[in-house]
mmCIF file of C-alpha atoms in Angstrom:
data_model
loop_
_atom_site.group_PDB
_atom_site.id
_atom_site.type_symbol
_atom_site.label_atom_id
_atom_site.label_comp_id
_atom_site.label_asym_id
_atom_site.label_seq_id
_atom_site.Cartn_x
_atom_site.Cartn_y
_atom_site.Cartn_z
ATOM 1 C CA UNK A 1 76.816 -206.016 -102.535
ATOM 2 C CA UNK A 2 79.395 -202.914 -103.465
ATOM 3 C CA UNK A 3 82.088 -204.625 -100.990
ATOM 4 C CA UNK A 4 82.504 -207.629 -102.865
ATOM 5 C CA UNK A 5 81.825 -206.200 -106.527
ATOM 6 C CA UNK A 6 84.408 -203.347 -106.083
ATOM 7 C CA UNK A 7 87.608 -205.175 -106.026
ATOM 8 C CA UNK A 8 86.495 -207.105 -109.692
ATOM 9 C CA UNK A 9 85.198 -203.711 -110.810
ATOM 10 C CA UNK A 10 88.937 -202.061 -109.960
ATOM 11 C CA UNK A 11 90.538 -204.644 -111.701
ATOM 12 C CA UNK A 12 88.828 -204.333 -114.991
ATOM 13 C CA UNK A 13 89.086 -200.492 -115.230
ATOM 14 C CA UNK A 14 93.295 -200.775 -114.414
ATOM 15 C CA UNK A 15 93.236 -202.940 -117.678
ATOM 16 C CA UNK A 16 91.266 -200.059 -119.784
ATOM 17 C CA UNK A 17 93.408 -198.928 -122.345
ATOM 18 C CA UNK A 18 94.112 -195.537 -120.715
ATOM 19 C CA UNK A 19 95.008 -197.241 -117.311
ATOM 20 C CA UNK A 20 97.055 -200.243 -118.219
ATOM 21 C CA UNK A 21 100.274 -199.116 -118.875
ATOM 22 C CA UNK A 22 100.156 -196.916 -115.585
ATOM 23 C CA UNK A 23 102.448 -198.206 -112.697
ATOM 24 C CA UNK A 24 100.339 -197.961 -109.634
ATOM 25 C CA UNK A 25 101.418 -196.261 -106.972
ATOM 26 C CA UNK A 26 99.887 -195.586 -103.391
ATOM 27 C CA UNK A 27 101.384 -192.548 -101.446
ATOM 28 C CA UNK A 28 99.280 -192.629 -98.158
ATOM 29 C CA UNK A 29 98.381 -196.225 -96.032
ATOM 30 C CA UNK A 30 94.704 -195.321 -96.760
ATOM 31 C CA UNK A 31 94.999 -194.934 -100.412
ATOM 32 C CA UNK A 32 94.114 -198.432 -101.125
ATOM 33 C CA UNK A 33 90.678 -198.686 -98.740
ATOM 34 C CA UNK A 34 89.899 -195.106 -99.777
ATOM 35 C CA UNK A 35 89.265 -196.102 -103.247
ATOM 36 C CA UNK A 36 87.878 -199.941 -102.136
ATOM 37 C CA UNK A 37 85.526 -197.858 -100.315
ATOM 38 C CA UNK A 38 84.587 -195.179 -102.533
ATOM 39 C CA UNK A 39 83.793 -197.939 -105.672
ATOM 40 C CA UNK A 40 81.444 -199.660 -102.547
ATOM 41 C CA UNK A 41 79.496 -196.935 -102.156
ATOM 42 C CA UNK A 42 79.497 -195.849 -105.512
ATOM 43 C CA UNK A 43 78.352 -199.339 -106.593
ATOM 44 C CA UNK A 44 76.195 -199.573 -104.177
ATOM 45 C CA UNK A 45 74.296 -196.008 -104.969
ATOM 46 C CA UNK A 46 73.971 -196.929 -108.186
ATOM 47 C CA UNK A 47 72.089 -200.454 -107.199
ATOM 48 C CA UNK A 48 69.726 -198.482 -104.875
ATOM 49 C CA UNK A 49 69.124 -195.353 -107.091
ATOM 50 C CA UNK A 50 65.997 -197.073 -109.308
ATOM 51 C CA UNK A 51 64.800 -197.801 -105.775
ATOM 52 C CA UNK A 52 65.576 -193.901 -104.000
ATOM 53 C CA UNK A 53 63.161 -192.905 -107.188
ATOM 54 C CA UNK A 54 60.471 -195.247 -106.948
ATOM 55 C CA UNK A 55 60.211 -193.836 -103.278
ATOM 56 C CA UNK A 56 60.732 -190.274 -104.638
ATOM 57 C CA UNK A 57 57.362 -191.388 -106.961
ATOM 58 C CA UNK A 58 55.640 -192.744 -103.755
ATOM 59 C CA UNK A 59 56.388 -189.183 -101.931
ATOM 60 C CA UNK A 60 54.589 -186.864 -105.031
ATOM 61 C CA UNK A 61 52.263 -189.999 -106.053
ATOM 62 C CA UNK A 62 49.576 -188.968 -104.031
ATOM 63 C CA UNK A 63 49.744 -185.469 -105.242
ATOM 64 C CA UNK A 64 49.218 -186.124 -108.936
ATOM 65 C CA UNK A 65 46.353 -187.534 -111.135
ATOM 66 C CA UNK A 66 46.201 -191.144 -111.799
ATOM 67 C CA UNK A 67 47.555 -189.875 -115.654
ATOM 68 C CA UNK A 68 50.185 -188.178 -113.993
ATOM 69 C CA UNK A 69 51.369 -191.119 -111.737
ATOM 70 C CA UNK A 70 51.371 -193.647 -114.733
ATOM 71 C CA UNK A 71 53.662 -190.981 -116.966
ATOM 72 C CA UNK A 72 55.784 -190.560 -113.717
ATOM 73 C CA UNK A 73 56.107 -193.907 -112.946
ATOM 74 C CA UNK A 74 57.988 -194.221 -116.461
ATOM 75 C CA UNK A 75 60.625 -191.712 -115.906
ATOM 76 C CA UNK A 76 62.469 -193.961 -113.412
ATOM 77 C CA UNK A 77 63.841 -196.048 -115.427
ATOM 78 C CA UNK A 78 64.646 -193.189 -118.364
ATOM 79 C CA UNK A 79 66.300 -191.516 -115.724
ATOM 80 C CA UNK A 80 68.736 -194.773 -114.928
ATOM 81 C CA UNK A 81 69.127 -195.124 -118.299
ATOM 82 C CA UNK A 82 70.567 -191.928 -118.684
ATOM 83 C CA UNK A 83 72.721 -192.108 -116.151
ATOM 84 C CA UNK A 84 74.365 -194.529 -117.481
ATOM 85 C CA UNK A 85 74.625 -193.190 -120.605
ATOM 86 C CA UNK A 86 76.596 -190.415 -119.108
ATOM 87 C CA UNK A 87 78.857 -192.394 -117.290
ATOM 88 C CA UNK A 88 80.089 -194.438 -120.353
ATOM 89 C CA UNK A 89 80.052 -190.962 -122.343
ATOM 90 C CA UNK A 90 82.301 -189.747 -119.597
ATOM 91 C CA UNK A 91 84.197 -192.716 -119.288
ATOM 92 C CA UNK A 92 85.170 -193.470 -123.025
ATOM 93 C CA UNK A 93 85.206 -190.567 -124.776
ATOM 94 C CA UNK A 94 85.624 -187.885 -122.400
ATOM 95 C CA UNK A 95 88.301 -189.521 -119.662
ATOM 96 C CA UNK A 96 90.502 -190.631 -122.105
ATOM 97 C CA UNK A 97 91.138 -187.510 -123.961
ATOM 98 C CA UNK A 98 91.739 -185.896 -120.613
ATOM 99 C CA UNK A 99 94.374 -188.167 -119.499
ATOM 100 C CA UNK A 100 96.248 -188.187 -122.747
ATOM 101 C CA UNK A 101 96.708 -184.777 -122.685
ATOM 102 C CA UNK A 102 97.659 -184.099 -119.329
ATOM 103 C CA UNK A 103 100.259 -186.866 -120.086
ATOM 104 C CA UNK A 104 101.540 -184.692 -123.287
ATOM 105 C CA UNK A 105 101.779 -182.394 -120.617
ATOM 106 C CA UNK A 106 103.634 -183.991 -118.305
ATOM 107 C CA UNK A 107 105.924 -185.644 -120.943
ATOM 108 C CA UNK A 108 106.459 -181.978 -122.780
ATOM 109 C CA UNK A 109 107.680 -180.589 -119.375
ATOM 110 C CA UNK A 110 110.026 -184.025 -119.053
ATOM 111 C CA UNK A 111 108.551 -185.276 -116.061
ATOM 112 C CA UNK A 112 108.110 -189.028 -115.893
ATOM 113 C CA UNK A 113 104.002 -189.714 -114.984
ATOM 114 C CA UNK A 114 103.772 -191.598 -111.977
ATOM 115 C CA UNK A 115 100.465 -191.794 -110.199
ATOM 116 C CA UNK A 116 98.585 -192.894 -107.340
ATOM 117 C CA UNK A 117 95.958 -195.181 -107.228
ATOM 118 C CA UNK A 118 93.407 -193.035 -104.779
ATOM 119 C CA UNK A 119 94.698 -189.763 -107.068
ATOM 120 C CA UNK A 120 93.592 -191.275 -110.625
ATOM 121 C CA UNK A 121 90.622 -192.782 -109.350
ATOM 122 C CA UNK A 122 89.396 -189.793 -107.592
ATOM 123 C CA UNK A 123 89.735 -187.497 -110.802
ATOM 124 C CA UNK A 124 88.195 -190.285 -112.685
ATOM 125 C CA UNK A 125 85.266 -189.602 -110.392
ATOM 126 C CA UNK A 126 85.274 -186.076 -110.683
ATOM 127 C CA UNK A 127 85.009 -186.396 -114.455
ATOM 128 C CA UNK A 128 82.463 -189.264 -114.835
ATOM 129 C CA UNK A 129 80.261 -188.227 -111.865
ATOM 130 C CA UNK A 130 79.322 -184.957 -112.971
ATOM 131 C CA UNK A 131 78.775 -185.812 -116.539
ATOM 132 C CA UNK A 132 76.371 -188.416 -115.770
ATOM 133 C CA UNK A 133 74.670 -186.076 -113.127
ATOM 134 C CA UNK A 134 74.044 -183.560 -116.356
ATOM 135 C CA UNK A 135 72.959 -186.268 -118.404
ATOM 136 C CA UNK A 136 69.836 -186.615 -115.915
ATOM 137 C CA UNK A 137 68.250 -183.331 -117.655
ATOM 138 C CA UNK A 138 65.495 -184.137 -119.893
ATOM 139 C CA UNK A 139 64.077 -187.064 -117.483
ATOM 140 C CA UNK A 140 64.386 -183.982 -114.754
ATOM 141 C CA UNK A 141 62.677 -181.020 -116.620
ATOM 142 C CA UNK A 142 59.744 -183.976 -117.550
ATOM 143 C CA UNK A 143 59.500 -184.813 -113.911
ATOM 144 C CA UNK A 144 59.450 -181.032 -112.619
ATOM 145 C CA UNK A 145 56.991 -180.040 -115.946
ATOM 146 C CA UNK A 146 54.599 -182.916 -114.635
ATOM 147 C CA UNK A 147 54.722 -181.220 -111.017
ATOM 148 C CA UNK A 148 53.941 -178.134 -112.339
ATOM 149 C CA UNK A 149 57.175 -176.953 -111.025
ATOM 150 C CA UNK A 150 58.811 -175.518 -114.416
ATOM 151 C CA UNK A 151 57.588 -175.174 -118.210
ATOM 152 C CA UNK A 152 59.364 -174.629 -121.297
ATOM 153 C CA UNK A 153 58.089 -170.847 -121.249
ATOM 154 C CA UNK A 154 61.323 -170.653 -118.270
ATOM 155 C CA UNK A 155 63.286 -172.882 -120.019
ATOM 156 C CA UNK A 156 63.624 -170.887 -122.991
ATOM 157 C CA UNK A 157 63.672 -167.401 -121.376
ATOM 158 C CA UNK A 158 66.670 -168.926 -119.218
ATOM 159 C CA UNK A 159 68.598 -170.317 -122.598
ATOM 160 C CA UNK A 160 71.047 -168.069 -122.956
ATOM 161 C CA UNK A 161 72.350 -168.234 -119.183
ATOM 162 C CA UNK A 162 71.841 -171.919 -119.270
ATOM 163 C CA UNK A 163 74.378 -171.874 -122.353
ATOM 164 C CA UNK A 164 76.440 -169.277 -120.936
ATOM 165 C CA UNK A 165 77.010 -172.143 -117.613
ATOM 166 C CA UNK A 166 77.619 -174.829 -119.868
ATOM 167 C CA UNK A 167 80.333 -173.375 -120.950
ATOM 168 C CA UNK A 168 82.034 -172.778 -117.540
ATOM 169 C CA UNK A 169 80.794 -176.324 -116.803
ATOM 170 C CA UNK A 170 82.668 -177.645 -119.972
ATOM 171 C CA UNK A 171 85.460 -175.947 -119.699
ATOM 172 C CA UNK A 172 86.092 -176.574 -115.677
ATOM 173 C CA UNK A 173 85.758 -180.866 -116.498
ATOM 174 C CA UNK A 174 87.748 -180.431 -119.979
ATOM 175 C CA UNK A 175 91.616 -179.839 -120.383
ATOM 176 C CA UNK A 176 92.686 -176.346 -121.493
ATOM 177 C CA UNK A 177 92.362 -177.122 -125.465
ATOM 178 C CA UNK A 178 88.981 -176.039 -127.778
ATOM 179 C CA UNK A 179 88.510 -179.227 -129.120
ATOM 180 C CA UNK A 180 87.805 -181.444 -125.583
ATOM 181 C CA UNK A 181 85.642 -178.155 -124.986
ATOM 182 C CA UNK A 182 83.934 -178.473 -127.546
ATOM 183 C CA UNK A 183 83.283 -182.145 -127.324
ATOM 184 C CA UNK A 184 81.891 -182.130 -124.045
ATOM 185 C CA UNK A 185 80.040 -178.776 -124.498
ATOM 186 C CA UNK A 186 78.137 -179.741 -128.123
ATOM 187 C CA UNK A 187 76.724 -182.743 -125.935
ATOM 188 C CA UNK A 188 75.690 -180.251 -122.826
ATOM 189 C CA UNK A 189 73.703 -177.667 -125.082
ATOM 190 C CA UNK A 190 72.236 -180.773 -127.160
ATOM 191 C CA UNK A 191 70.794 -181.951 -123.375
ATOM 192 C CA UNK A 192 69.690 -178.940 -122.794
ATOM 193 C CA UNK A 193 67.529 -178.266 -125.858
ATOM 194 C CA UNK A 194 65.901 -182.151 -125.714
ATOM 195 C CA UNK A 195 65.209 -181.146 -121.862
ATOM 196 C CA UNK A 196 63.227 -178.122 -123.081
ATOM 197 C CA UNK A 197 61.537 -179.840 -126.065
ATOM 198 C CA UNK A 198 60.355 -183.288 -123.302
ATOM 199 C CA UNK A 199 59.031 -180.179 -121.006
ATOM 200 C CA UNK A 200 57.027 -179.245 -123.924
ATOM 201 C CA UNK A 201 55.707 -182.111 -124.905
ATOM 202 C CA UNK A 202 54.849 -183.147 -121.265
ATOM 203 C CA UNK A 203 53.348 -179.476 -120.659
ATOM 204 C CA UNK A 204 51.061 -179.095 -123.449
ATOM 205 C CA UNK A 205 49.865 -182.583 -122.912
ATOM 206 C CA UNK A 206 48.956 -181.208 -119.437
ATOM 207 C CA UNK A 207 47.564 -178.516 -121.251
ATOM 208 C CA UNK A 208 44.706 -180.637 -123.357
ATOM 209 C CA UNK A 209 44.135 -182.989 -120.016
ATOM 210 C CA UNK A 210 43.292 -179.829 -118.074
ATOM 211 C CA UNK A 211 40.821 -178.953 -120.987
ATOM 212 C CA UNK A 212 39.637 -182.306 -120.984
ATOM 213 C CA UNK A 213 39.375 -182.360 -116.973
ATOM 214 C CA UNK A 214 37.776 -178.881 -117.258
ATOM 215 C CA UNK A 215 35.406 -179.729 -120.214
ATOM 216 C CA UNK A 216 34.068 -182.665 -117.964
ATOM 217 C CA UNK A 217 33.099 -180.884 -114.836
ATOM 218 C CA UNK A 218 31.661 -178.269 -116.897
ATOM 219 C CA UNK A 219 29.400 -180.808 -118.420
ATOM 220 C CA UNK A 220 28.678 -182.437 -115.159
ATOM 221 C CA UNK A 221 27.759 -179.463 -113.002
ATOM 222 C CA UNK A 222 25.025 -178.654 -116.415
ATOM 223 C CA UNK A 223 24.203 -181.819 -115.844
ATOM 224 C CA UNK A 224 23.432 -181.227 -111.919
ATOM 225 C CA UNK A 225 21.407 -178.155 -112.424
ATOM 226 C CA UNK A 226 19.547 -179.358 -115.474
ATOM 227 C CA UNK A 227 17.858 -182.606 -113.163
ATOM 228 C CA UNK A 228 14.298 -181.842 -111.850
ATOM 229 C CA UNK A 229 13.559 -181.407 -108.505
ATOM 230 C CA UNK A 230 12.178 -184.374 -107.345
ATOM 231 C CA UNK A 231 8.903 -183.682 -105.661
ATOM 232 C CA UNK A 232 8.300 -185.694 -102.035
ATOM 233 C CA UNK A 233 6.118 -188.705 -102.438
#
């Protein structure tokens, strides 16, 4: 399915308003079926991921409650969702401030932008990939809250370091101005802080459900000891 979507899907991102008044350019043979290729696979890893989590589900299924597989079962499609919602964040807002001002850039110094086709595309994935990767972490602190795997208690000791690599993070996929920084990084720390509120919820409703669990085999173990002996007939 990617091979024959990711010539039509090329097309319509050369008209984007960033990319349309960019004379294309390929400085290596393989330029061309480097980036036919990489949209193929990317295309296609998007088309598979709902199923990759489903089987991810099917791995820790067996390992949870039947509450717990029901709640998990919802977070693959939140966790699409999200992806996506990264990638067009990346895509629109982000992608386009970074290639206007590297063209300032460029134009300042009085060189004439020319670029190649595998060059833009491959720092268009470097900008959009990670972004939507990030944008995965409230569905993944649920997921690893409902393993038992991490809590909010870590997620807000942590804060301060998980701030402090947002930063680097924002600044590393943003050009060298405080305002792109800032946009990308007000975003980041907003993520963060709904990851470590969803682990809350998610972990104090594990919290009652392991009263409720407890409360119940309590009650059925009185029940157990309280039943006469029945005497043989």
């Amino acid at each position: 399915m990617g091979f024959f979507v990711a010539q039509p899907v090329v097309e319509t991102l050369k008209t984007h308003d960033v990319a349309k008044e960019i004379p294309w350019f390929v400085f290596n043979l393989t330029d061309a079926l480097r980036v036919y290729m990489q949209f193929a696979f990317l295309i296609a890893t998007l088309l598979t991921l709902p199923v990759a989590l489903y089987q991810l589900w099917r791995f820790v299924a067996p390992g949870l409650y039947p509450e717990e597989r029901r709640a998990a079962l919802l977070y693959i499609p939140l966790a699409v969702g999200l992806f996506l919602l990264g990638a067009l964040f990346a895509y629109f807002v982000l992608f386009p401030l970074i290639v206007r001002f590297l063209k300032a850039v460029a134009e300042n110094m009085g060189a004439t932008p020319a670029y190649g086709l595998a060059q833009y595309f491959g720092f268009l994935f470097n900008v959009v990939l990670p972004v939507a990767i990030l944008f995965e972490l409230p569905v993944l602190s649920m997921f690893l809250t409902r393993l038992r795997i991490l809590n909010p208690v870590v997620l807000r000791k942590f804060r301060r370091l998980a701030y402090l690599i947002l930063v680097v993070v924002a600044a590393v996929i943003t050009p060298p101005d405080i305002v792109s920084a800032v946009l990308v990084y007000a975003p980041l720390v907003l993520l963060y802080e709904i990851a470590v509120w969803s682990s809350r919820v998610v972990w104090r409703k594990q919290q009652r459900e392991d009263a409720e669990r407890e409360a119940r085999w309590r009650e059925e173990e009185r029940a157990a000891e309280g039943e006469p002996d029945r005497a043989p007939g």
